[in-house]
Coordinates of C-alpha atoms in Angstrom, one line a residue:
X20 CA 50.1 18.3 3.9
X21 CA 50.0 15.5 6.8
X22 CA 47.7 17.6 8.5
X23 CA 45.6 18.7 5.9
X24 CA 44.8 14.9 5.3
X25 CA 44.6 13.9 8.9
X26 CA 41.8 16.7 9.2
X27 CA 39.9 15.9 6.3
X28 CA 39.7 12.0 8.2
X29 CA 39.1 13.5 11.3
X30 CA 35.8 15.2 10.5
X31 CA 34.6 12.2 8.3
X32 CA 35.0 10.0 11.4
X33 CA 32.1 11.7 13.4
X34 CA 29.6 11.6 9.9
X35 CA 27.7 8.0 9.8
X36 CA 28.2 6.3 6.2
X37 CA 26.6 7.9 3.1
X38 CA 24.3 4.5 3.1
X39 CA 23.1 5.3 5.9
X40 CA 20.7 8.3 4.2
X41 CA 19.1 6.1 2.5
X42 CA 17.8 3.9 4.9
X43 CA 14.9 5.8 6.1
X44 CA 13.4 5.8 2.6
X45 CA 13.4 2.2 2.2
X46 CA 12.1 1.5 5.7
X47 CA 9.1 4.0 4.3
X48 CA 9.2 1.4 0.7
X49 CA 9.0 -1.8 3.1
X50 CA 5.6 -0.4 5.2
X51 CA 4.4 1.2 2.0
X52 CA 4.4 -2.3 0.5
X53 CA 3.2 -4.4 3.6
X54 CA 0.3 -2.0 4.4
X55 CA -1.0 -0.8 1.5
X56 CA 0.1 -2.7 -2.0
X57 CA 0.1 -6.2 -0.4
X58 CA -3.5 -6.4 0.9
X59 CA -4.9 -4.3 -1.8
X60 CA -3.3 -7.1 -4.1
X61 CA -4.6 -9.9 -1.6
X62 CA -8.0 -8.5 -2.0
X63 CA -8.1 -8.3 -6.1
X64 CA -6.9 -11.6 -6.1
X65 CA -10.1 -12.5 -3.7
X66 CA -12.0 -10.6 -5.7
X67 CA -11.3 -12.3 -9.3
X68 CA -11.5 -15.8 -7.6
X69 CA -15.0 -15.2 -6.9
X70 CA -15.8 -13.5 -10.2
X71 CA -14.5 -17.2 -11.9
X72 CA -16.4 -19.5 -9.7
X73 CA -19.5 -17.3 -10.4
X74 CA -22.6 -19.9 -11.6
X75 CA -26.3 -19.7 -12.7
X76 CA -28.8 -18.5 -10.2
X77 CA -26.1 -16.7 -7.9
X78 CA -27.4 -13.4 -6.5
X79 CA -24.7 -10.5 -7.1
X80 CA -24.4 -6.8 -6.2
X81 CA -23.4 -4.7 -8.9
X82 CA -20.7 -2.1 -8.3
X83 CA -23.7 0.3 -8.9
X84 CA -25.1 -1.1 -6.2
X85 CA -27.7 -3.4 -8.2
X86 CA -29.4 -6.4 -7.1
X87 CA -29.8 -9.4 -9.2
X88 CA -30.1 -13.1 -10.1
X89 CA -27.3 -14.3 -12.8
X90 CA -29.3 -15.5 -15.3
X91 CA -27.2 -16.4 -18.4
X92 CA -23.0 -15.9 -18.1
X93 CA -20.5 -15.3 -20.6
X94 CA -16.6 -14.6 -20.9
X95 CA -16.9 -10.8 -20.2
X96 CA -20.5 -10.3 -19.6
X97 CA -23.4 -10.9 -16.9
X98 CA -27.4 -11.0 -18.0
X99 CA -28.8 -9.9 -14.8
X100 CA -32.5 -10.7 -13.5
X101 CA -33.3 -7.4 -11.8
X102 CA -37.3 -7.8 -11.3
X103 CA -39.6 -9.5 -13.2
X104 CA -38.9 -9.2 -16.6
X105 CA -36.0 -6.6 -16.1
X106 CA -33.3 -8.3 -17.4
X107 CA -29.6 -6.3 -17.6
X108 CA -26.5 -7.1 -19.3
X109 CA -23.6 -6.2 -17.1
X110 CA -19.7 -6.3 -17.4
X111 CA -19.2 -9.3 -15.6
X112 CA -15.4 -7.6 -13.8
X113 CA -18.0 -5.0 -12.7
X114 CA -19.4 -7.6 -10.4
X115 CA -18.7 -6.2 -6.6
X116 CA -19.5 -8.9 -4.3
X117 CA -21.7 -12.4 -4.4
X118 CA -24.8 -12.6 -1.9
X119 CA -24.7 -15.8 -0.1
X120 CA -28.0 -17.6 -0.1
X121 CA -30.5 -17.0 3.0
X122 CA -30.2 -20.2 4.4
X123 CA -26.3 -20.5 4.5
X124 CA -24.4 -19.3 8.2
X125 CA -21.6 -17.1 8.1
X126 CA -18.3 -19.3 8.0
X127 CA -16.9 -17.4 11.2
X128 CA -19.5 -19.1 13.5

């Protein structure tokens, strides 16, 4: 019976603990999160600050790819100023990026 017990220790000694299996999953979790989730969530963020601090007369792209003047903003919609007398109504969350004006320099340089 000593043996039997003394065996069973001996081949657990060599096995690492059962922790230990785990440990690769959440090291994939961790670089899942820091190179994916976080900057995606950085970038929304971004992306809604601009979308609030939108004002008359800003040129936007659409995420159609559109071209416009703001005209006239609401709570959830955009009247765009396409052309000359082509005015749109857009869902103002559909909004992909605003244009800076021509005159304005990059803020890198």
């Amino acid at each position: 019976m000593m043996l039997t017990i003394l065996a069973v220790a001996a081949g657990n000694a060599g096995e690492p603990p059962a922790w230990m299996s785990f440990l690769p999953l959440v090291a994939m979790g961790f670089i899942f999160w820091f190179l994916i989730l976080r900057p995606q969530m950085r970038q929304q963020k971004e992306h809604k600050a601009k979308i609030a601090a939108l004002k008359k007369n800003d040129m936007v792209v659409t995420a159609g790819g559109l071209i416009g003047k703001v005209i006239k903003i609401d709570d959830h919609y955009v009247e765009l100023e396409l052309g000359p007398n082509v005015k749109v109504k857009a869902v103002r969350s559909t909004l992909g990026d605003i244009i800076p004006p021509a005159g304005a320099a990059p803020a890198n340089d």
